[in-house]
mmCIF file of C-alpha atoms and ligand atoms in Angstrom:
data_model
loop_
_atom_site.group_PDB
_atom_site.id
_atom_site.type_symbol
_atom_site.label_atom_id
_atom_site.label_comp_id
_atom_site.label_asym_id
_atom_site.label_seq_id
_atom_site.Cartn_x
_atom_site.Cartn_y
_atom_site.Cartn_z
ATOM 1 C CA MET E 118 0.000 0.000 0.000
ATOM 2 C CA GLU E 119 1.100 3.493 -0.759
ATOM 3 C CA ASN E 120 1.808 5.983 1.998
ATOM 4 C CA ILE E 121 -1.186 7.309 3.855
ATOM 5 C CA SER E 122 0.314 10.804 3.871
ATOM 6 C CA GLU E 123 3.741 12.430 3.875
ATOM 7 C CA SER E 124 4.146 11.514 7.531
ATOM 8 C CA ILE E 125 2.207 8.280 7.801
ATOM 9 C CA LYS E 126 3.479 5.077 6.251
ATOM 10 C CA TYR E 127 1.740 1.723 5.986
ATOM 11 C CA VAL E 128 3.877 -1.156 7.268
ATOM 12 C CA GLY E 129 1.253 -3.887 7.593
ATOM 13 C CA VAL E 130 1.405 -7.378 6.123
ATOM 14 C CA ASN E 131 -0.820 -9.729 4.156
ATOM 15 C CA ASP E 132 -1.364 -13.297 5.324
ATOM 16 C CA LYS E 133 -2.420 -15.502 2.422
ATOM 17 C CA THR E 134 -1.814 -18.869 4.055
ATOM 18 C CA ILE E 135 -3.838 -18.729 7.268
ATOM 19 C CA ASP E 136 -6.505 -21.471 7.231
ATOM 20 C CA LEU E 137 -8.820 -19.990 9.862
ATOM 21 C CA PHE E 138 -8.699 -16.455 11.237
ATOM 22 C CA GLU E 139 -9.333 -16.330 15.002
ATOM 23 C CA GLY E 140 -9.419 -20.111 14.906
ATOM 24 C CA GLN E 141 -12.774 -20.268 13.112
ATOM 25 C CA TYR E 142 -13.304 -17.926 10.160
ATOM 26 C CA VAL E 143 -12.490 -19.058 6.638
ATOM 27 C CA VAL E 144 -10.707 -16.261 4.806
ATOM 28 C CA PRO E 145 -10.578 -17.253 1.139
ATOM 29 C CA ASN E 146 -8.760 -14.016 0.309
ATOM 30 C CA GLY E 147 -6.454 -14.107 3.328
ATOM 31 C CA MET E 148 -6.139 -11.461 5.993
ATOM 32 C CA SER E 149 -4.211 -8.254 6.505
ATOM 33 C CA TYR E 150 -2.684 -7.219 9.810
ATOM 34 C CA ASN E 151 -2.229 -3.490 9.441
ATOM 35 C CA SER E 152 0.441 -1.436 11.121
ATOM 36 C CA TYR E 153 1.425 2.188 10.592
ATOM 37 C CA ILE E 154 4.344 4.481 11.350
ATOM 38 C CA LEU E 155 3.866 8.175 11.982
ATOM 39 C CA PHE E 156 7.075 10.121 11.372
ATOM 40 C CA ASP E 157 7.536 13.186 13.549
ATOM 41 C CA GLU E 158 9.912 14.244 16.332
ATOM 42 C CA LYS E 159 8.812 11.153 18.222
ATOM 43 C CA ILE E 160 8.402 8.376 15.701
ATOM 44 C CA THR E 161 5.295 6.404 16.553
ATOM 45 C CA VAL E 162 4.372 2.867 15.497
ATOM 46 C CA PHE E 163 0.735 1.779 15.634
ATOM 47 C CA ASP E 164 0.343 -1.863 16.644
ATOM 48 C CA THR E 165 2.376 -4.945 15.882
ATOM 49 C CA VAL E 166 1.103 -7.969 13.906
ATOM 50 C CA ASP E 167 0.215 -11.634 14.263
ATOM 51 C CA LYS E 168 3.107 -13.951 15.147
ATOM 52 C CA ARG E 169 2.729 -15.644 11.768
ATOM 53 C CA LYS E 170 4.198 -12.499 10.224
ATOM 54 C CA THR E 171 6.623 -11.110 12.834
ATOM 55 C CA ASP E 172 9.758 -11.280 10.666
ATOM 56 C CA GLU E 173 8.177 -9.838 7.540
ATOM 57 C CA TRP E 174 6.675 -7.000 9.578
ATOM 58 C CA LEU E 175 9.938 -6.219 11.414
ATOM 59 C CA SER E 176 11.810 -5.950 8.137
ATOM 60 C CA LYS E 177 9.137 -3.639 6.688
ATOM 61 C CA VAL E 178 9.380 -1.495 9.806
ATOM 62 C CA ALA E 179 13.193 -1.428 9.579
ATOM 63 C CA ALA E 180 13.072 -0.496 5.891
ATOM 64 C CA ALA E 181 10.638 2.336 6.579
ATOM 65 C CA LEU E 182 12.689 3.637 9.506
ATOM 66 C CA GLY E 183 16.057 3.625 7.762
ATOM 67 C CA LYS E 184 18.524 4.857 10.364
ATOM 68 C CA LYS E 185 15.817 6.227 12.646
ATOM 69 C CA VAL E 186 14.456 4.512 15.748
ATOM 70 C CA PRO E 187 10.876 4.510 16.986
ATOM 71 C CA HIS E 188 9.977 6.351 20.160
ATOM 72 C CA TYR E 189 6.433 5.116 20.839
ATOM 73 C CA LEU E 190 4.502 1.939 20.148
ATOM 74 C CA ILE E 191 0.753 2.417 20.477
ATOM 75 C CA VAL E 192 -1.077 -0.754 21.500
ATOM 76 C CA SER E 193 -4.728 -0.401 20.523
ATOM 77 C CA HIS E 194 -5.579 -3.724 22.152
ATOM 78 C CA MET E 195 -3.922 -6.913 23.236
ATOM 79 C CA GLU E 196 -5.577 -9.410 20.912
ATOM 80 C CA PRO E 197 -2.745 -11.581 19.557
ATOM 81 C CA ASP E 198 -3.408 -10.783 15.879
ATOM 82 C CA HIS E 199 -1.986 -7.325 16.713
ATOM 83 C CA SER E 200 0.136 -7.781 19.806
ATOM 84 C CA ALA E 201 1.918 -11.100 19.306
ATOM 85 C CA SER E 202 5.026 -9.440 17.868
ATOM 86 C CA LEU E 203 5.425 -7.081 20.836
ATOM 87 C CA THR E 204 8.266 -8.970 22.512
ATOM 88 C CA ALA E 205 10.236 -9.273 19.266
ATOM 89 C CA PHE E 206 9.723 -5.546 18.615
ATOM 90 C CA LEU E 207 10.919 -4.604 22.106
ATOM 91 C CA LYS E 208 13.962 -6.850 21.712
ATOM 92 C CA LYS E 209 14.881 -4.955 18.562
ATOM 93 C CA TYR E 210 13.986 -1.488 19.876
ATOM 94 C CA PRO E 211 14.521 -1.750 23.662
ATOM 95 C CA ASP E 212 14.122 1.976 24.358
ATOM 96 C CA VAL E 213 10.640 2.237 22.909
ATOM 97 C CA THR E 214 7.870 3.479 25.186
ATOM 98 C CA VAL E 215 4.724 1.381 24.929
ATOM 99 C CA VAL E 216 1.539 3.436 25.043
ATOM 100 C CA GLY E 217 -1.585 1.762 26.382
ATOM 101 C CA ASN E 218 -3.951 2.072 29.288
ATOM 102 C CA GLU E 219 -4.122 0.433 32.685
ATOM 103 C CA LYS E 220 -6.003 -2.576 31.310
ATOM 104 C CA THR E 221 -3.584 -2.909 28.371
ATOM 105 C CA PHE E 222 -0.630 -3.375 30.696
ATOM 106 C CA THR E 223 -2.464 -5.823 32.947
ATOM 107 C CA ILE E 224 -3.317 -8.014 29.975
ATOM 108 C CA ALA E 225 0.139 -7.584 28.415
ATOM 109 C CA GLU E 226 1.692 -8.989 31.554
ATOM 110 C CA ARG E 227 -0.637 -11.993 31.399
ATOM 111 C CA PHE E 228 0.532 -12.730 27.864
ATOM 112 C CA PHE E 229 4.230 -11.886 28.050
ATOM 113 C CA GLY E 230 5.242 -11.433 31.681
ATOM 114 C CA ASP E 231 7.186 -8.354 32.683
ATOM 115 C CA VAL E 232 8.748 -7.425 29.310
ATOM 116 C CA ILE E 233 7.671 -3.800 28.937
ATOM 117 C CA LYS E 234 10.315 -1.521 30.435
ATOM 118 C CA ASN E 235 8.929 1.880 29.431
ATOM 119 C CA LYS E 236 5.190 2.224 29.845
ATOM 120 C CA LEU E 237 3.003 5.221 29.219
ATOM 121 C CA SER E 238 -0.473 4.622 30.593
ATOM 122 C CA VAL E 239 -2.976 7.084 29.141
ATOM 123 C CA LYS E 240 -6.509 8.060 30.086
ATOM 124 C CA ASP E 241 -9.600 8.388 27.912
ATOM 125 C CA GLY E 242 -9.470 11.695 26.039
ATOM 126 C CA GLU E 243 -5.818 12.299 26.907
ATOM 127 C CA GLU E 244 -3.612 13.959 24.299
ATOM 128 C CA LEU E 245 -0.037 13.037 23.482
ATOM 129 C CA PRO E 246 2.012 15.542 21.462
ATOM 130 C CA ILE E 247 4.632 13.843 19.302
ATOM 131 C CA GLY E 248 5.949 16.872 17.410
ATOM 132 C CA LYS E 249 3.790 18.602 14.829
ATOM 133 C CA HIS E 250 1.242 15.866 15.352
ATOM 134 C CA THR E 251 -0.854 15.160 18.407
ATOM 135 C CA LEU E 252 -2.614 11.944 19.300
ATOM 136 C CA LYS E 253 -5.843 11.884 21.234
ATOM 137 C CA PHE E 254 -6.896 8.590 22.756
ATOM 138 C CA ILE E 255 -10.475 7.443 22.632
ATOM 139 C CA PHE E 256 -11.296 4.469 24.794
ATOM 140 C CA ALA E 257 -13.620 1.905 23.304
ATOM 141 C CA PRO E 258 -14.095 -0.594 26.128
ATOM 142 C CA MET E 259 -15.625 -3.900 24.995
ATOM 143 C CA VAL E 260 -15.336 -3.144 21.308
ATOM 144 C CA HIS E 261 -14.582 -6.144 21.548
ATOM 145 C CA TRP E 262 -11.874 -6.390 24.247
ATOM 146 C CA PRO E 263 -11.905 -4.384 27.484
ATOM 147 C CA GLU E 264 -8.726 -2.362 26.860
ATOM 148 C CA VAL E 265 -9.470 -1.247 23.272
ATOM 149 C CA MET E 266 -8.550 2.340 22.481
ATOM 150 C CA LEU E 267 -8.556 4.293 19.245
ATOM 151 C CA SER E 268 -6.101 7.089 18.460
ATOM 152 C CA TYR E 269 -7.117 10.238 16.641
ATOM 153 C CA GLU E 270 -4.368 12.324 15.071
ATOM 154 C CA THR E 271 -5.580 15.896 15.297
ATOM 155 C CA THR E 272 -3.454 17.610 12.610
ATOM 156 C CA GLU E 273 -4.125 15.272 9.691
ATOM 157 C CA LYS E 274 -7.466 14.141 11.136
ATOM 158 C CA VAL E 275 -6.664 10.447 10.955
ATOM 159 C CA LEU E 276 -8.517 7.938 13.087
ATOM 160 C CA PHE E 277 -6.517 4.830 13.941
ATOM 161 C CA SER E 278 -9.627 2.792 14.562
ATOM 162 C CA ALA E 279 -8.284 -0.527 15.916
ATOM 163 C CA ASP E 280 -10.464 -3.396 14.621
ATOM 164 C CA ALA E 281 -13.385 -1.086 13.853
ATOM 165 C CA PHE E 282 -14.002 -0.691 10.105
ATOM 166 C CA GLY E 283 -11.860 -3.750 9.456
ATOM 167 C CA LYS E 284 -12.682 -6.644 7.171
ATOM 168 C CA PHE E 285 -11.525 -10.099 6.222
ATOM 169 C CA GLY E 286 -9.309 -10.334 3.134
ATOM 170 C CA ALA E 287 -5.720 -9.374 2.332
ATOM 171 C CA LEU E 288 -5.019 -6.002 0.744
ATOM 172 C CA ASP E 289 -3.697 -7.302 -2.574
ATOM 173 C CA VAL E 290 -7.100 -8.689 -3.567
ATOM 174 C CA ASN E 291 -9.911 -6.554 -4.840
ATOM 175 C CA GLU E 292 -13.210 -7.472 -3.231
ATOM 176 C CA ASP E 293 -16.362 -5.783 -2.021
ATOM 177 C CA TRP E 294 -15.778 -4.061 1.318
ATOM 178 C CA THR E 295 -19.292 -4.357 2.675
ATOM 179 C CA SER E 296 -19.806 -8.106 2.513
ATOM 180 C CA GLU E 297 -16.545 -9.083 4.218
ATOM 181 C CA ALA E 298 -16.730 -6.162 6.671
ATOM 182 C CA ARG E 299 -20.246 -7.264 7.619
ATOM 183 C CA ARG E 300 -19.181 -10.888 8.125
ATOM 184 C CA TYR E 301 -16.272 -9.641 10.237
ATOM 185 C CA TYR E 302 -18.367 -7.190 12.272
ATOM 186 C CA MET E 303 -21.371 -9.411 12.973
ATOM 187 C CA ASN E 304 -19.335 -12.383 14.076
ATOM 188 C CA ILE E 305 -16.484 -10.693 15.915
ATOM 189 C CA VAL E 306 -17.975 -7.484 17.288
ATOM 190 C CA GLY E 307 -21.737 -8.108 16.897
ATOM 191 C CA LYS E 308 -22.457 -8.780 20.566
ATOM 192 C CA TYR E 309 -21.158 -5.326 21.521
ATOM 193 C CA GLY E 310 -23.636 -3.050 19.760
ATOM 194 C CA ALA E 311 -24.091 -0.730 22.750
ATOM 195 C CA PRO E 312 -20.355 -0.029 23.260
ATOM 196 C CA VAL E 313 -19.974 0.505 19.496
ATOM 197 C CA GLN E 314 -22.811 3.050 19.587
ATOM 198 C CA THR E 315 -20.970 4.865 22.394
ATOM 199 C CA VAL E 316 -17.777 5.062 20.321
ATOM 200 C CA LEU E 317 -19.680 6.226 17.238
ATOM 201 C CA LYS E 318 -21.079 9.087 19.317
ATOM 202 C CA LYS E 319 -17.562 10.039 20.406
ATOM 203 C CA ALA E 320 -16.366 9.762 16.800
ATOM 204 C CA SER E 321 -19.171 11.976 15.523
ATOM 205 C CA ALA E 322 -17.596 14.858 17.439
ATOM 206 C CA LEU E 323 -14.369 14.444 15.450
ATOM 207 C CA ASP E 324 -13.559 15.724 11.996
ATOM 208 C CA ILE E 325 -12.278 12.525 10.366
ATOM 209 C CA LYS E 326 -10.509 12.555 6.974
ATOM 210 C CA THR E 327 -8.953 9.098 7.033
ATOM 211 C CA ILE E 328 -9.688 5.873 8.877
ATOM 212 C CA CYS E 329 -6.757 3.515 9.414
ATOM 213 C CA PRO E 330 -8.146 0.177 10.630
ATOM 214 C CA LEU E 331 -6.159 -2.878 11.717
ATOM 215 C CA HIS E 332 -7.562 -5.069 8.938
ATOM 216 C CA GLY E 333 -8.569 -4.229 5.400
ATOM 217 C CA PRO E 334 -8.092 -1.060 3.374
ATOM 218 C CA VAL E 335 -7.476 2.454 4.631
ATOM 219 C CA LEU E 336 -10.656 4.448 4.119
ATOM 220 C CA ASN E 337 -10.302 8.016 2.912
ATOM 221 C CA GLU E 338 -13.380 8.815 0.906
ATOM 222 C CA ASN E 339 -17.114 8.454 1.343
ATOM 223 C CA LEU E 340 -16.631 7.955 5.096
ATOM 224 C CA GLU E 341 -20.328 8.555 5.816
ATOM 225 C CA TYR E 342 -21.014 5.240 4.058
ATOM 226 C CA TYR E 343 -18.812 3.231 6.427
ATOM 227 C CA LEU E 344 -19.927 5.140 9.522
ATOM 228 C CA GLY E 345 -23.533 4.637 8.392
ATOM 229 C CA LYS E 346 -23.062 0.870 8.069
ATOM 230 C CA TYR E 347 -21.548 0.726 11.561
ATOM 231 C CA ASP E 348 -24.459 2.715 12.925
ATOM 232 C CA ILE E 349 -26.985 0.289 11.399
ATOM 233 C CA TRP E 350 -25.081 -2.818 12.436
ATOM 234 C CA SER E 351 -24.454 -1.703 16.007
ATOM 235 C CA SER E 352 -28.055 -0.635 16.548
ATOM 236 C CA TYR E 353 -29.302 -4.074 15.391
ATOM 237 C CA ALA E 354 -31.395 -2.483 12.687
ATOM 238 C CA ALA E 355 -31.945 -4.359 9.436
ATOM 239 C CA GLU E 356 -29.747 -3.205 6.608
ATOM 240 C CA ASP E 357 -31.967 -4.456 3.775
ATOM 241 C CA SER E 358 -35.521 -5.521 3.271
ATOM 242 C CA GLY E 359 -35.557 -9.197 2.322
ATOM 243 C CA VAL E 360 -35.582 -12.739 3.636
ATOM 244 C CA MET E 361 -32.670 -14.829 4.839
ATOM 245 C CA ILE E 362 -33.572 -18.535 4.692
ATOM 246 C CA ALA E 363 -31.424 -20.835 6.827
ATOM 247 C CA TYR E 364 -32.060 -24.549 6.697
ATOM 248 C CA ALA E 365 -30.883 -27.735 8.359
ATOM 249 C CA SER E 366 -31.812 -30.892 6.504
ATOM 250 C CA ILE E 367 -30.758 -34.527 6.927
ATOM 251 C CA TYR E 368 -31.969 -36.104 3.671
ATOM 252 C CA GLY E 369 -32.873 -33.031 1.642
ATOM 253 C CA ASN E 370 -36.653 -32.759 2.081
ATOM 254 C CA THR E 371 -36.442 -29.769 4.395
ATOM 255 C CA ALA E 372 -33.877 -28.231 2.042
ATOM 256 C CA GLU E 373 -36.351 -28.694 -0.805
ATOM 257 C CA ALA E 374 -39.051 -26.857 1.135
ATOM 258 C CA ALA E 375 -36.650 -24.031 1.998
ATOM 259 C CA GLU E 376 -35.451 -23.654 -1.591
ATOM 260 C CA LYS E 377 -39.071 -23.755 -2.777
ATOM 261 C CA LEU E 378 -39.896 -20.859 -0.446
ATOM 262 C CA ALA E 379 -36.871 -18.995 -1.848
ATOM 263 C CA ASP E 380 -38.115 -19.539 -5.429
ATOM 264 C CA ILE E 381 -41.618 -18.317 -4.635
ATOM 265 C CA LEU E 382 -40.244 -15.230 -2.882
ATOM 266 C CA ARG E 383 -37.848 -14.429 -5.723
ATOM 267 C CA GLY E 384 -40.774 -14.749 -8.109
ATOM 268 C CA LYS E 385 -42.427 -11.982 -6.128
ATOM 269 C CA GLY E 386 -39.348 -9.784 -6.440
ATOM 270 C CA VAL E 387 -38.235 -10.269 -2.832
ATOM 271 C CA LYS E 388 -34.487 -10.211 -2.090
ATOM 272 C CA VAL E 389 -33.537 -13.660 -0.737
ATOM 273 C CA GLU E 390 -30.386 -15.367 0.546
ATOM 274 C CA THR E 391 -30.258 -19.009 1.525
ATOM 275 C CA ALA E 392 -27.845 -21.060 3.611
ATOM 276 C CA ASP E 393 -27.566 -24.799 3.930
ATOM 277 C CA LEU E 394 -26.290 -24.733 7.487
ATOM 278 C CA THR E 395 -24.393 -27.994 7.277
ATOM 279 C CA ARG E 396 -22.491 -26.991 4.124
ATOM 280 C CA ASP E 397 -22.382 -23.230 3.729
ATOM 281 C CA ASP E 398 -20.236 -20.887 5.781
ATOM 282 C CA MET E 399 -21.956 -20.476 9.159
ATOM 283 C CA PRO E 400 -20.518 -16.985 9.874
ATOM 284 C CA GLN E 401 -21.837 -15.852 6.489
ATOM 285 C CA ALA E 402 -25.276 -17.186 7.426
ATOM 286 C CA VAL E 403 -25.070 -15.274 10.728
ATOM 287 C CA ALA E 404 -24.137 -12.074 8.876
ATOM 288 C CA ASN E 405 -27.036 -12.483 6.457
ATOM 289 C CA ALA E 406 -29.471 -13.118 9.310
ATOM 290 C CA PHE E 407 -28.519 -9.669 10.613
ATOM 291 C CA ARG E 408 -28.524 -8.080 7.182
ATOM 292 C CA TYR E 409 -32.212 -8.661 6.364
ATOM 293 C CA ASP E 410 -35.353 -7.713 8.216
ATOM 294 C CA LYS E 411 -36.828 -11.235 7.966
ATOM 295 C CA LEU E 412 -35.465 -14.669 8.729
ATOM 296 C CA ALA E 413 -37.015 -18.016 7.791
ATOM 297 C CA VAL E 414 -35.600 -21.084 9.518
ATOM 298 C CA ALA E 415 -36.338 -24.599 8.285
ATOM 299 C CA CYS E 416 -35.297 -27.635 10.277
ATOM 300 C CA SER E 417 -35.783 -31.388 10.415
ATOM 301 C CA THR E 418 -36.869 -32.766 13.760
ATOM 302 C CA TYR E 419 -34.031 -34.862 15.144
ATOM 303 C CA ASP E 420 -34.239 -37.052 18.264
ATOM 304 C CA GLY E 421 -37.176 -35.030 19.545
ATOM 305 C CA TRP E 422 -35.169 -31.831 19.061
ATOM 306 C CA LEU E 423 -33.407 -29.916 16.286
ATOM 307 C CA PHE E 424 -30.911 -31.120 13.721
ATOM 308 C CA PRO E 425 -27.747 -29.949 15.554
ATOM 309 C CA VAL E 426 -26.527 -27.313 13.059
ATOM 310 C CA MET E 427 -29.775 -25.400 13.494
ATOM 311 C CA GLU E 428 -29.337 -25.270 17.254
ATOM 312 C CA HIS E 429 -25.774 -24.133 16.663
ATOM 313 C CA PHE E 430 -26.928 -21.394 14.272
ATOM 314 C CA LEU E 431 -29.596 -20.146 16.676
ATOM 315 C CA ASN E 432 -27.093 -20.106 19.537
ATOM 316 C CA ARG E 433 -24.712 -18.098 17.410
ATOM 317 C CA ILE E 434 -27.191 -15.396 16.433
ATOM 318 C CA LYS E 435 -28.499 -15.266 20.004
ATOM 319 C CA SER E 436 -24.977 -14.785 21.340
ATOM 320 C CA LYS E 437 -24.615 -11.808 18.975
ATOM 321 C CA ASN E 438 -27.793 -10.280 20.426
ATOM 322 C CA TYR E 439 -30.058 -11.050 17.479
ATOM 323 C CA GLN E 440 -33.191 -8.893 17.809
ATOM 324 C CA ASN E 441 -35.788 -6.713 16.076
ATOM 325 C CA ARG E 442 -36.585 -9.159 13.281
ATOM 326 C CA LYS E 443 -39.569 -11.045 11.859
ATOM 327 C CA VAL E 444 -39.156 -14.832 11.920
ATOM 328 C CA ALA E 445 -40.893 -17.631 9.994
ATOM 329 C CA LEU E 446 -40.713 -21.266 11.124
ATOM 330 C CA ILE E 447 -40.663 -24.363 8.922
ATOM 331 C CA GLU E 448 -40.271 -27.846 10.366
ATOM 332 C CA ASN E 449 -40.105 -31.385 9.117
ATOM 333 C CA GLY E 450 -40.743 -34.668 10.905
ATOM 334 C CA SER E 451 -41.920 -38.170 10.063
ATOM 335 C CA TRP E 452 -43.662 -39.104 13.316
ATOM 336 C CA ALA E 453 -43.631 -36.291 15.895
ATOM 337 C CA PRO E 454 -42.337 -32.986 14.481
ATOM 338 C CA VAL E 455 -41.245 -30.581 17.226
ATOM 339 C CA ALA E 456 -38.668 -28.385 15.479
ATOM 340 C CA ASN E 457 -40.945 -25.323 15.212
ATOM 341 C CA LYS E 458 -41.823 -25.481 18.888
ATOM 342 C CA VAL E 459 -38.160 -25.749 19.872
ATOM 343 C CA MET E 460 -37.034 -22.988 17.488
ATOM 344 C CA ARG E 461 -39.840 -20.716 18.660
ATOM 345 C CA SER E 462 -38.842 -21.201 22.291
ATOM 346 C CA ILE E 463 -35.232 -20.267 21.462
ATOM 347 C CA PHE E 464 -36.330 -17.134 19.548
ATOM 348 C CA GLU E 465 -38.557 -16.200 22.478
ATOM 349 C CA THR E 466 -35.414 -15.699 24.570
ATOM 350 C CA MET E 467 -34.281 -12.983 22.124
ATOM 351 C CA LYS E 468 -35.384 -9.348 22.142
ATOM 352 C CA ASN E 469 -38.214 -8.048 19.969
ATOM 353 C CA ILE E 470 -38.715 -11.050 17.685
ATOM 354 C CA THR E 471 -42.104 -11.290 16.016
ATOM 355 C CA PHE E 472 -43.322 -14.413 14.252
ATOM 356 C CA THR E 473 -45.246 -14.703 11.026
ATOM 357 C CA GLU E 474 -48.839 -15.771 11.562
ATOM 358 C CA LYS E 475 -48.299 -18.883 9.477
ATOM 359 C CA SER E 476 -45.694 -21.536 10.048
ATOM 360 C CA VAL E 477 -45.179 -24.656 7.974
ATOM 361 C CA THR E 478 -44.948 -28.330 8.894
ATOM 362 C CA VAL E 479 -43.629 -30.790 6.323
ATOM 363 C CA ASN E 480 -44.571 -34.366 7.060
ATOM 364 C CA SER E 481 -41.482 -36.081 5.595
ATOM 365 C CA ALA E 482 -41.664 -34.897 1.987
ATOM 366 C CA VAL E 483 -42.802 -31.775 0.157
ATOM 367 C CA ASN E 484 -46.283 -32.270 -1.355
ATOM 368 C CA GLU E 485 -49.065 -30.083 -2.737
ATOM 369 C CA GLN E 486 -50.184 -29.159 0.749
ATOM 370 C CA THR E 487 -46.638 -27.992 1.563
ATOM 371 C CA ILE E 488 -46.488 -25.886 -1.586
ATOM 372 C CA SER E 489 -49.737 -24.152 -0.771
ATOM 373 C CA GLU E 490 -48.562 -23.480 2.816
ATOM 374 C CA LEU E 491 -45.222 -22.141 1.536
ATOM 375 C CA THR E 492 -47.075 -19.939 -0.945
ATOM 376 C CA ALA E 493 -49.215 -18.502 1.850
ATOM 377 C CA LEU E 494 -46.102 -17.946 3.961
ATOM 378 C CA ALA E 495 -44.395 -16.197 1.039
ATOM 379 C CA ASP E 496 -47.424 -13.913 0.700
ATOM 380 C CA GLU E 497 -47.048 -12.936 4.323
ATOM 381 C CA LEU E 498 -43.264 -12.462 4.061
ATOM 382 C CA SER E 499 -43.515 -10.297 0.959
ATOM 383 C CA LYS E 500 -46.003 -7.871 2.450
HETATM 384 C C1 LIG U 103 -31.421 -39.679 13.619
HETATM 385 C C2 LIG U 103 -32.795 -39.159 13.262
HETATM 386 C C3 LIG U 103 -33.614 -38.716 14.267
HETATM 387 C C4 LIG U 103 -34.917 -38.275 13.983
HETATM 388 N N1 LIG U 103 -35.731 -37.841 14.988
HETATM 389 C C5 LIG U 103 -37.028 -37.511 14.713
HETATM 390 C C6 LIG U 103 -37.952 -37.115 15.725
HETATM 391 O O1 LIG U 103 -37.582 -37.058 16.902
HETATM 392 N N2 LIG U 103 -39.239 -36.786 15.384
HETATM 393 C C7 LIG U 103 -39.658 -36.833 14.092
HETATM 394 O O2 LIG U 103 -40.834 -36.531 13.798
HETATM 395 N N3 LIG U 103 -38.826 -37.160 13.075
HETATM 396 C C8 LIG U 103 -37.535 -37.504 13.374
HETATM 397 N N4 LIG U 103 -36.670 -37.868 12.363
HETATM 398 C C9 LIG U 103 -37.209 -37.904 10.987
HETATM 399 C C10 LIG U 103 -36.902 -36.666 10.182
HETATM 400 O O3 LIG U 103 -37.172 -35.479 10.868
HETATM 401 C C11 LIG U 103 -37.788 -36.719 8.962
HETATM 402 O O4 LIG U 103 -37.551 -37.948 8.239
HETATM 403 C C12 LIG U 103 -37.628 -35.548 8.020
HETATM 404 O O5 LIG U 103 -38.433 -35.736 6.892
HETATM 405 C C13 LIG U 103 -36.209 -35.385 7.581
HETATM 406 O O6 LIG U 103 -36.134 -34.280 6.718
HETATM 407 P P1 LIG U 103 -34.905 -34.100 5.713
HETATM 408 O O7 LIG U 103 -35.159 -34.902 4.496
HETATM 409 O O8 LIG U 103 -34.876 -32.646 5.443
HETATM 410 O O9 LIG U 103 -33.708 -34.576 6.454
HETATM 411 C C14 LIG U 103 -35.382 -38.277 12.653
HETATM 412 C C15 LIG U 103 -34.506 -38.683 11.624
HETATM 413 C C16 LIG U 103 -33.227 -39.112 11.925
HETATM 414 C C17 LIG U 103 -32.324 -39.552 10.793
HETATM 415 FE FE1 LIG U 104 -9.338 -7.570 17.833
HETATM 416 FE FE1 LIG U 105 -7.933 -7.787 14.793
#
């Protein structure tokens, strides 16, 4: 990536070989761990990188520095994808002062022991002059770790936003920001809508020209778009009108019913996404559940309960505070179908979920009766 400005240089790295980010997310286009250097009287480095890329990052940092040495290292949070190279960095630049907050240093000690010699513990709203530039720290507790803080550079109006506004995907691939930023946000930050809203309020008081996140591209135009998406996502509002259909099927009959519903809805001009929960990417299904204002779930009854992937899916959206949506239930069973009852009881533990008047029961296989029930359900969902 090119320089962010005359004073700010990108020194992050792309990881194209990681199989699962955070131990669970497929990243077909890899991942970037971003890091930046701000050149001024006191040269300041923003965050380290994952341990998979320590050496590559250190040589990029060295190349950018030339004969100079860094004065500060800002630690936005202690999650290992950004802090794992801290010890190696301090070994190479032992006089660096690490800037964090009280919680940062507590957690750092848990990870690395007593390796930080020079600590600067800052407070929320505190300013740190580093020459012509000044950094102002904005605490963002529980977005999504307790010690998270953003740094706002007041002269160039750059927000170093930590994981906020980040996405999956390395920087040398061209892909849609929104889809992979949504999948990242919903699954990694989704539970913390209220703290994100608090930070957005703080950010709205700032004049921001550039956002430098820890993953994904630097954002320097059309910032209202990205801030707007974060506002929608963190307030648990639907982003689009449409129906997400998630299904869990053993032999394919429930899948057939779900896909039939999708066809009928598409025929009515409704925007529809589907996910076969045993085969398709579960985090993508979670993201789409949040994206649309309606969710249809279709599940085979299994041992007097749900086919396990459906329970898993419902637990996942619940743990991300799924709320404010309309839900339709479709079940299948050959002798005593109970899936709708079980799914309904799980949704009833979530906030502000309303159910469609009609729900559908398939008795083993899709027949004419099923089609007419699905058609009636589609009528209701397309209203
Ligand atoms: C291991 C197993 C457990 C099942 N448990 C139940 C059950 O408790 N109640 C029921 O009505 N059907 C039960 N079924 C039957 C399925 O729900 C039913 O055959 C349904 O049509 C399967 O839909 P599918 O083709 O989408 O997998 C079970 C099926 C399997 C394979
Ligand atoms: Fe993080
Ligand atoms: Fe991260």
